[in-house]
Coordinates of C-alpha atoms and ligand atoms in Angstrom, one line a residue:
Chain A
M54 CA 14.1 217.7 163.3
N55 CA 15.9 219.2 160.3
A56 CA 12.7 220.5 158.5
P57 CA 13.0 224.0 157.2
D58 CA 10.9 226.6 159.0
R59 CA 7.5 227.0 157.5
Y60 CA 7.9 230.8 157.1
E61 CA 10.8 230.3 154.8
R62 CA 8.2 229.9 152.1
F63 CA 7.1 233.5 152.3
V64 CA 9.6 235.6 154.3
V65 CA 12.4 237.1 152.3
P66 CA 15.7 236.2 154.2
E67 CA 17.7 239.1 155.5
G68 CA 20.3 240.4 153.1
T69 CA 18.3 239.1 150.1
K70 CA 16.6 241.4 147.6
K71 CA 12.9 240.8 146.8
V72 CA 13.5 241.5 143.1
S73 CA 16.7 241.3 141.3
Y74 CA 17.2 242.2 137.7
E75 CA 19.5 240.5 135.3
R76 CA 20.0 241.8 131.8
D77 CA 20.6 239.3 129.1
T78 CA 24.2 239.5 127.8
K79 CA 23.5 238.3 124.3
I80 CA 20.1 239.8 123.3
I81 CA 19.3 243.5 123.5
N82 CA 16.1 244.3 125.4
A83 CA 15.9 241.0 127.1
A84 CA 16.1 240.5 130.8
S85 CA 15.2 238.2 133.7
F86 CA 13.6 239.3 136.9
I87 CA 14.2 237.0 139.9
I88 CA 11.4 237.5 142.4
E89 CA 12.0 236.0 145.8
R90 CA 9.2 234.3 147.8
E91 CA 6.6 234.5 145.2
D92 CA 4.8 231.9 143.1
H93 CA 2.2 231.4 140.4
T94 CA -0.1 234.0 141.9
I95 CA 2.2 236.9 141.0
G96 CA 4.0 235.1 138.1
N97 CA 1.0 234.3 136.1
I98 CA -0.8 237.7 136.4
L99 CA 2.5 239.5 135.5
R100 CA 3.0 237.2 132.5
M101 CA -0.6 237.7 131.2
Q102 CA -0.5 241.5 131.7
L103 CA 2.8 241.6 129.8
H104 CA 1.2 239.8 126.9
R105 CA -1.2 242.7 126.6
D106 CA 1.7 245.0 125.9
P107 CA 2.4 245.1 122.1
N108 CA 6.0 246.0 122.7
T109 CA 6.6 242.8 124.6
L110 CA 7.9 240.2 122.2
F111 CA 8.2 237.5 124.9
A112 CA 7.1 237.2 128.5
G113 CA 7.2 234.1 130.5
Y114 CA 7.7 232.9 134.1
K115 CA 8.9 229.8 135.8
L116 CA 9.0 228.3 139.3
P117 CA 12.4 226.6 139.0
H118 CA 11.9 224.2 141.8
P119 CA 9.1 223.6 144.4
L120 CA 11.6 224.0 147.2
Q121 CA 13.2 227.1 145.9
Y122 CA 10.7 229.8 146.8
K123 CA 11.3 232.1 143.9
I124 CA 10.1 232.8 140.4
I125 CA 11.9 234.0 137.3
V126 CA 10.1 236.3 134.9
R127 CA 11.8 236.7 131.5
I128 CA 10.9 239.6 129.3
H129 CA 12.0 240.4 125.8
T130 CA 10.7 243.7 124.3
A131 CA 10.9 245.6 121.0
S132 CA 13.4 248.4 120.8
Q133 CA 10.9 251.2 121.6
S134 CA 10.5 249.7 125.1
S135 CA 12.7 247.9 127.6
P136 CA 12.1 245.0 129.9
M137 CA 12.2 247.2 132.9
Q138 CA 9.7 249.6 131.3
A139 CA 7.4 246.8 130.4
Y140 CA 7.7 245.3 133.9
N141 CA 6.9 248.5 135.6
Q142 CA 4.0 249.2 133.2
A143 CA 2.5 245.7 133.9
I144 CA 2.6 246.2 137.6
N145 CA 1.0 249.7 137.3
D146 CA -1.7 248.4 135.1
L147 CA -2.5 245.4 137.3
D148 CA -2.5 247.7 140.4
K149 CA -5.0 250.0 138.7
E150 CA -7.2 247.0 137.6
L151 CA -7.3 245.7 141.2
E152 CA -8.1 249.1 142.6
H153 CA -10.9 249.4 140.0
L154 CA -12.1 245.9 141.0
K155 CA -12.3 246.9 144.6
K156 CA -14.3 250.0 143.9
V157 CA -16.7 248.0 141.6
F158 CA -17.2 245.4 144.3
Q159 CA -18.0 248.0 147.0
A160 CA -20.5 249.7 144.7
E161 CA -22.1 246.4 143.8
K162 CA -22.5 245.5 147.5
I163 CA -24.3 248.7 148.1
R164 CA -26.5 248.1 145.1
I165 CA -27.4 244.6 146.3
E166 CA -28.2 245.7 149.8
N167 CA -30.5 248.4 148.5
I168 CA -32.4 245.9 146.4
S169 CA -33.0 243.6 149.3
L170 CA -34.3 246.4 151.6
Chain B
M247 CA 5.4 256.1 126.0
V248 CA 4.1 258.0 128.9
G249 CA 0.4 257.7 129.5
V250 CA 0.1 254.4 127.7
S251 CA -2.0 251.9 129.6
Y252 CA -3.1 248.4 128.9
Q253 CA -5.4 248.3 132.0
R254 CA -8.7 246.5 132.0
F255 CA -11.9 247.5 133.7
P256 CA -13.5 244.4 135.0
T257 CA -17.2 244.3 136.1
V258 CA -18.8 242.5 138.9
K259 CA -22.3 241.3 139.6
I260 CA -23.2 239.8 142.9
R261 CA -25.8 237.1 142.6
E262 CA -26.2 236.1 146.2
M263 CA -24.6 237.4 149.3
K264 CA -24.9 236.0 152.8
D265 CA -22.6 236.3 155.8
E266 CA -20.5 233.3 155.0
Y267 CA -21.5 232.6 151.4
M268 CA -21.3 234.6 148.2
K269 CA -21.8 234.0 144.5
F270 CA -20.7 236.5 141.9
E271 CA -19.9 237.1 138.3
L272 CA -16.6 238.5 137.3
R273 CA -16.3 239.8 133.7
D274 CA -13.9 241.5 131.4
T275 CA -10.7 240.1 132.8
D276 CA -8.8 236.9 132.3
A277 CA -8.2 233.6 134.1
S278 CA -4.9 234.8 135.6
I279 CA -6.7 237.4 137.7
A280 CA -9.5 235.1 138.6
N281 CA -7.0 232.4 139.7
A282 CA -4.8 234.9 141.6
L283 CA -7.9 236.0 143.5
R284 CA -8.8 232.5 144.3
R285 CA -5.3 231.6 145.4
V286 CA -5.0 234.7 147.6
M287 CA -8.4 234.0 149.3
I288 CA -7.4 230.5 150.2
A289 CA -3.7 231.0 151.2
E290 CA -2.9 234.6 151.8
V291 CA -5.7 236.5 153.5
P292 CA -4.6 236.8 157.1
T293 CA -6.7 235.6 160.1
I294 CA -6.1 234.9 163.8
A295 CA -5.6 231.5 165.3
I296 CA -4.2 230.0 168.4
D297 CA -0.5 229.4 167.8
L298 CA 1.1 229.0 171.3
V299 CA -0.3 227.0 174.2
E300 CA 1.1 226.8 177.7
I301 CA -0.5 224.0 179.6
M302 CA -0.6 224.4 183.4
S303 CA -2.4 221.2 184.1
N304 CA -4.0 218.5 181.9
S305 CA -5.4 215.3 183.4
S306 CA -7.7 214.6 180.5
V307 CA -7.5 211.6 178.3
L308 CA -5.9 213.6 175.5
N309 CA -2.2 214.5 175.6
D310 CA -1.0 218.1 175.6
E311 CA -0.1 218.4 171.9
F312 CA -3.4 216.8 170.8
I313 CA -5.3 219.5 172.7
S314 CA -2.9 222.3 171.4
H315 CA -3.6 221.1 167.9
R316 CA -7.3 221.2 168.4
L317 CA -7.1 224.7 169.9
G318 CA -5.2 225.9 166.8
L319 CA -8.1 224.8 164.6
I320 CA -10.8 226.7 166.4
P321 CA -11.9 229.6 164.1
L322 CA -11.6 233.0 165.8
V323 CA -13.3 236.2 164.7
S324 CA -10.7 237.9 162.6
K325 CA -12.0 241.3 161.7
K326 CA -8.9 242.7 163.3
A327 CA -6.4 240.6 161.4
M328 CA -5.7 243.0 158.5
E329 CA -4.7 245.8 161.0
M330 CA -2.8 243.4 163.3
R331 CA 1.0 242.8 163.0
F332 CA 2.7 239.5 162.3
S333 CA 4.7 238.5 165.4
R334 CA 7.8 238.0 163.3
D335 CA 7.9 241.7 162.2
C336 CA 6.5 243.3 165.4
D337 CA 9.0 245.7 167.0
A338 CA 6.9 246.3 170.1
C339 CA 7.8 242.8 171.5
D340 CA 11.0 242.0 169.5
G341 CA 9.4 239.1 167.8
D342 CA 8.5 237.6 171.1
G343 CA 4.9 237.5 169.9
Q344 CA 3.2 238.3 173.1
C345 CA 2.2 242.0 172.9
Q346 CA -1.1 243.7 172.2
Y347 CA -0.2 244.5 168.6
C348 CA 0.5 241.0 167.4
S349 CA -1.2 238.6 169.8
V350 CA -4.4 237.9 171.8
E351 CA -4.3 236.0 175.0
F352 CA -6.8 233.3 175.9
C353 CA -7.2 231.2 179.0
L354 CA -9.2 228.1 179.7
N355 CA -9.7 226.6 183.2
V356 CA -12.2 223.8 183.6
R357 CA -12.5 221.0 186.2
C358 CA -15.2 218.3 186.3
E359 CA -16.7 218.0 189.7
G360 CA -19.9 216.1 188.9
D361 CA -20.7 212.5 188.0
Q362 CA -21.7 213.5 184.5
T363 CA -19.1 213.8 181.7
L364 CA -18.2 217.4 181.2
D365 CA -17.7 218.8 177.7
V366 CA -14.9 221.3 177.3
T367 CA -15.8 223.5 174.3
S368 CA -14.6 226.6 172.5
G369 CA -17.1 228.4 174.7
D370 CA -14.9 227.8 177.7
L371 CA -12.1 229.9 176.1
R372 CA -11.9 233.3 177.8
S373 CA -10.5 236.0 175.6
F374 CA -8.7 239.1 176.8
D375 CA -9.8 240.9 173.7
P376 CA -13.6 241.2 173.1
M377 CA -12.9 241.6 169.3
V378 CA -11.3 238.2 169.1
M379 CA -13.5 235.3 170.2
P380 CA -14.4 231.9 169.0
V381 CA -16.7 232.3 166.0
D382 CA -19.6 230.5 167.6
A383 CA -19.3 232.3 170.9
N384 CA -22.7 234.0 170.9
I385 CA -24.7 231.0 169.6
G386 CA -25.4 229.7 173.1
K387 CA -26.8 233.1 174.2
D388 CA -29.5 232.9 171.5
F389 CA -31.2 229.9 173.2
D390 CA -34.2 230.5 175.2
E391 CA -33.4 229.9 178.9
D392 CA -36.8 228.4 179.5
S393 CA -36.5 226.0 176.6
V394 CA -38.2 222.7 177.5
D395 CA -35.7 220.4 175.9
P396 CA -32.7 220.4 178.2
S397 CA -30.4 219.0 175.5
I398 CA -30.8 222.2 173.5
Q399 CA -30.1 224.3 176.6
K400 CA -26.6 222.7 176.8
K401 CA -23.9 225.1 175.9
S402 CA -22.8 225.0 172.3
G403 CA -19.4 225.5 170.7
I404 CA -16.7 223.3 169.3
I405 CA -15.9 220.4 171.6
I406 CA -12.2 220.2 172.6
V407 CA -12.2 217.3 175.1
K408 CA -14.4 215.5 177.6
L409 CA -13.6 215.3 181.3
R410 CA -14.8 212.8 184.0
R411 CA -15.0 213.5 187.7
G412 CA -11.7 214.8 189.0
Q413 CA -10.1 215.6 185.7
E414 CA -9.1 219.2 184.8
L415 CA -7.7 221.3 182.0
N416 CA -6.0 224.6 182.7
L417 CA -4.1 226.4 180.0
R418 CA -3.0 229.7 178.6
A419 CA -3.1 230.2 174.8
I420 CA -1.7 232.9 172.5
A421 CA -3.5 233.6 169.2
R422 CA -1.5 235.2 166.4
K423 CA -2.0 236.6 163.0
G424 CA -1.1 234.2 160.2
I425 CA -1.8 233.0 156.6
G426 CA -3.0 229.8 155.2
K427 CA 0.3 229.3 153.4
D428 CA 2.0 228.9 156.8
H429 CA -0.7 226.6 158.2
A430 CA -4.2 225.7 157.0
K431 CA -5.6 226.7 160.4
W432 CA -5.2 230.3 159.3
S433 CA -7.1 229.9 156.0
P434 CA -10.3 232.0 156.0
A435 CA -11.7 230.0 153.1
A436 CA -13.9 226.9 153.3
T437 CA -14.2 226.7 149.5
V438 CA -13.4 229.2 146.7
T439 CA -14.1 228.1 143.2
F440 CA -14.7 229.7 139.8
M441 CA -15.9 228.4 136.5
Y442 CA -16.0 229.8 133.0
Q443 CA -19.4 230.9 131.9
P444 CA -20.4 228.5 129.1
E445 CA -22.0 229.8 125.9
I446 CA -24.4 227.2 124.3
H447 CA -25.7 227.4 120.8
I448 CA -28.2 224.9 119.5
N449 CA -28.3 224.4 115.8
E450 CA -32.1 224.7 115.6
Q451 CA -32.3 223.6 111.9
L452 CA -30.4 220.4 112.6
M453 CA -32.2 219.8 115.8
E454 CA -35.6 219.8 114.0
T455 CA -34.5 216.9 111.9
L456 CA -34.7 214.8 115.1
T457 CA -37.8 212.9 116.2
L458 CA -39.2 213.7 119.7
D459 CA -37.8 210.4 121.0
E460 CA -34.4 211.2 119.6
K461 CA -34.5 214.7 121.2
E462 CA -35.5 213.2 124.6
D463 CA -32.6 210.7 124.2
W464 CA -30.2 213.5 123.4
V465 CA -31.4 215.7 126.3
E466 CA -31.0 212.8 128.7
S467 CA -27.4 212.2 127.5
S468 CA -26.2 215.1 129.5
P469 CA -25.3 214.1 133.1
T470 CA -26.5 217.4 134.4
K471 CA -29.8 219.1 133.6
V472 CA -28.6 221.6 131.0
F473 CA -31.3 221.1 128.3
D474 CA -35.0 220.3 128.3
I475 CA -37.8 220.0 125.8
D476 CA -40.6 222.6 125.6
P477 CA -43.8 220.6 126.2
K478 CA -45.8 222.7 123.8
T479 CA -43.4 223.3 120.8
H480 CA -41.3 220.2 121.4
Q481 CA -38.2 222.3 120.9
V482 CA -35.0 221.6 122.7
V483 CA -34.2 224.6 125.0
V484 CA -31.3 225.5 127.2
V485 CA -32.7 225.6 130.8
D486 CA -29.5 226.0 132.8
P487 CA -26.2 226.7 130.9
E488 CA -24.2 226.8 134.1
A489 CA -25.1 223.3 135.0
Y490 CA -22.9 222.2 132.2
T491 CA -19.7 220.7 133.5
Y492 CA -17.7 220.7 130.2
D493 CA -18.2 216.9 130.1
D494 CA -18.7 216.9 126.2
E495 CA -21.4 214.2 126.6
V496 CA -24.0 215.9 124.4
I497 CA -21.3 216.5 121.8
K498 CA -20.3 212.9 121.8
K499 CA -24.0 211.9 121.6
S500 CA -24.6 214.2 118.6
E501 CA -21.7 212.5 116.8
A502 CA -23.0 209.0 117.8
I503 CA -26.4 209.6 116.3
G504 CA -24.8 210.9 113.1
K505 CA -25.7 214.6 113.7
P506 CA -22.4 216.4 114.6
G507 CA -22.8 220.1 115.2
L508 CA -26.2 219.8 116.9
V509 CA -24.8 222.0 119.6
E510 CA -21.8 224.2 120.0
I511 CA -20.5 224.9 123.5
Y512 CA -17.6 227.1 124.4
P513 CA -16.4 228.8 127.5
L514 CA -16.4 232.6 127.6
E515 CA -12.8 233.3 128.4
D516 CA -13.4 236.6 130.1
S517 CA -16.4 235.6 132.3
F518 CA -16.2 233.8 135.5
I519 CA -18.7 232.6 138.1
F520 CA -17.2 232.6 141.6
T521 CA -18.5 230.8 144.6
V522 CA -16.9 231.9 147.9
E523 CA -17.5 230.3 151.3
S524 CA -15.7 231.5 154.4
T525 CA -15.1 229.6 157.6
G526 CA -16.9 232.3 159.4
V527 CA -13.8 234.2 160.8
I528 CA -14.6 237.0 158.3
S529 CA -17.6 237.5 156.0
A530 CA -17.4 236.1 152.4
Y531 CA -17.6 239.7 151.1
Q532 CA -14.8 240.9 153.4
L533 CA -12.7 237.9 152.2
V534 CA -12.9 239.1 148.6
I535 CA -12.1 242.7 149.5
N536 CA -9.2 241.6 151.7
A537 CA -7.9 239.3 148.9
L538 CA -7.9 242.3 146.5
E539 CA -6.0 244.4 149.0
I540 CA -3.5 241.7 149.7
L541 CA -2.9 241.1 146.0
K542 CA -2.3 244.8 145.6
Q543 CA 0.2 244.8 148.4
K544 CA 2.0 241.8 146.9
L545 CA 2.3 243.6 143.6
D546 CA 3.7 246.7 145.3
A547 CA 6.3 244.5 147.0
V548 CA 7.6 243.2 143.6
R549 CA 8.2 246.7 142.2
L550 CA 11.8 247.3 141.3
S551 CA 13.9 249.3 143.7
D552 CA 15.1 252.7 142.6
D553 CA 18.7 251.8 142.6
A554 CA 18.1 248.9 140.3
Q555 CA 16.4 251.2 137.8
E556 CA 19.2 253.8 138.1
N557 CA 21.8 251.2 137.4
D558 CA 20.0 250.1 134.4
E559 CA 19.7 253.6 133.0
Q560 CA 23.5 254.1 133.4
F561 CA 24.0 250.8 131.6
G562 CA 21.7 252.1 128.8
E563 CA 23.8 255.3 128.4
L564 CA 26.9 253.2 128.3
R565 CA 25.4 251.1 125.5
Q566 CA 24.6 254.3 123.5
H567 CA 28.2 255.5 123.9
L568 CA 29.6 252.3 122.7
G569 CA 27.2 252.5 119.7
G570 CA 25.9 249.0 119.2
V571 CA 29.1 247.2 120.3
L572 CA 27.1 245.6 123.1
Ligands
LIG154 ZN1 4.3 242.0 169.2

């Protein structure tokens, strides 16, 4: 009767931002990114990609509560970079990796089909 | 900082590829990517499934919602799903979910007239779109009409309900695009798993201090057939490293017989072996490709908006003006 709609898990409510950015008030170059309607799928790949960036001093994510459909990604960088720069860089790199993976997969499929012919 | 990239270039090797099954190696990436891919395949690659049922008449032994639930679970060919719209963000029908861009109509009208029990199956569903049909729709047609065994000649498909004389089922169903996160009926994945590729090193020198009986005992201690003994040289060899389930049994056995370090096994942290089985609504290969596409779209959606970035730049200038006060 009072169960929340199933789509609430993945549809961003109207008037809510998908990503909001909150700069840390005490530490320079530290910030939190609150990402609505995402989970470990995005949180973990972002975190691991940020760890590849030597300017990132800290990167972590949490899913605050299983019924709050959002994740919080916290980034702390060295002074040469900024959390926003690191965040954008991580997304760009992941995007390129997935694009590469797609191409590699398509090429591999063609290779496999030629062998079996 | 421009031009800096920490991008990886993963490699893929397909070991086996059938319509609904695929096994492949994924290398030079990490577990987060492998797991994201697995999660997206199970819960976020869209398919088409019956979502709304309007029952005109139902005199069968099953109630309306029981039949509606069964209809929802029938796998429908979903090649079209990636291009289709979700009903909730379709502007052609104002979210009504009944237009050609976001839905496919089906109807089913069966009445039992004979004395024999009549099976109502997914084959009785009539689709208004030839691209979207129950997955097994063409199986029946492959049967030889003159087949001797009449039981094989019977129509195939997924059974929905059985009718006796005089009972009927007449309904209209709307199939929509959806994802497994919403309801498992939309999941295109039967099973998707991955494992770390194990690297196994036998300490040959230490192994040779064992008698043949001890070697046999040691080989047998593994619950899966990972090792064997060469019948000629009596040497212990690795026959199937991937059969290893990270159970540690051979390592415990080595310690138990007072020979720790007989074997060293560790997972290669950048190599994964994937097994993908689809439900048949799309091919296993297409499932992987669609998952990569969906994951890319998800990443694009979490990019920061321009105004958020501008605000931050202004804030940065302000900080410079104040010279370290902040
Ligand atoms: Zn529509």
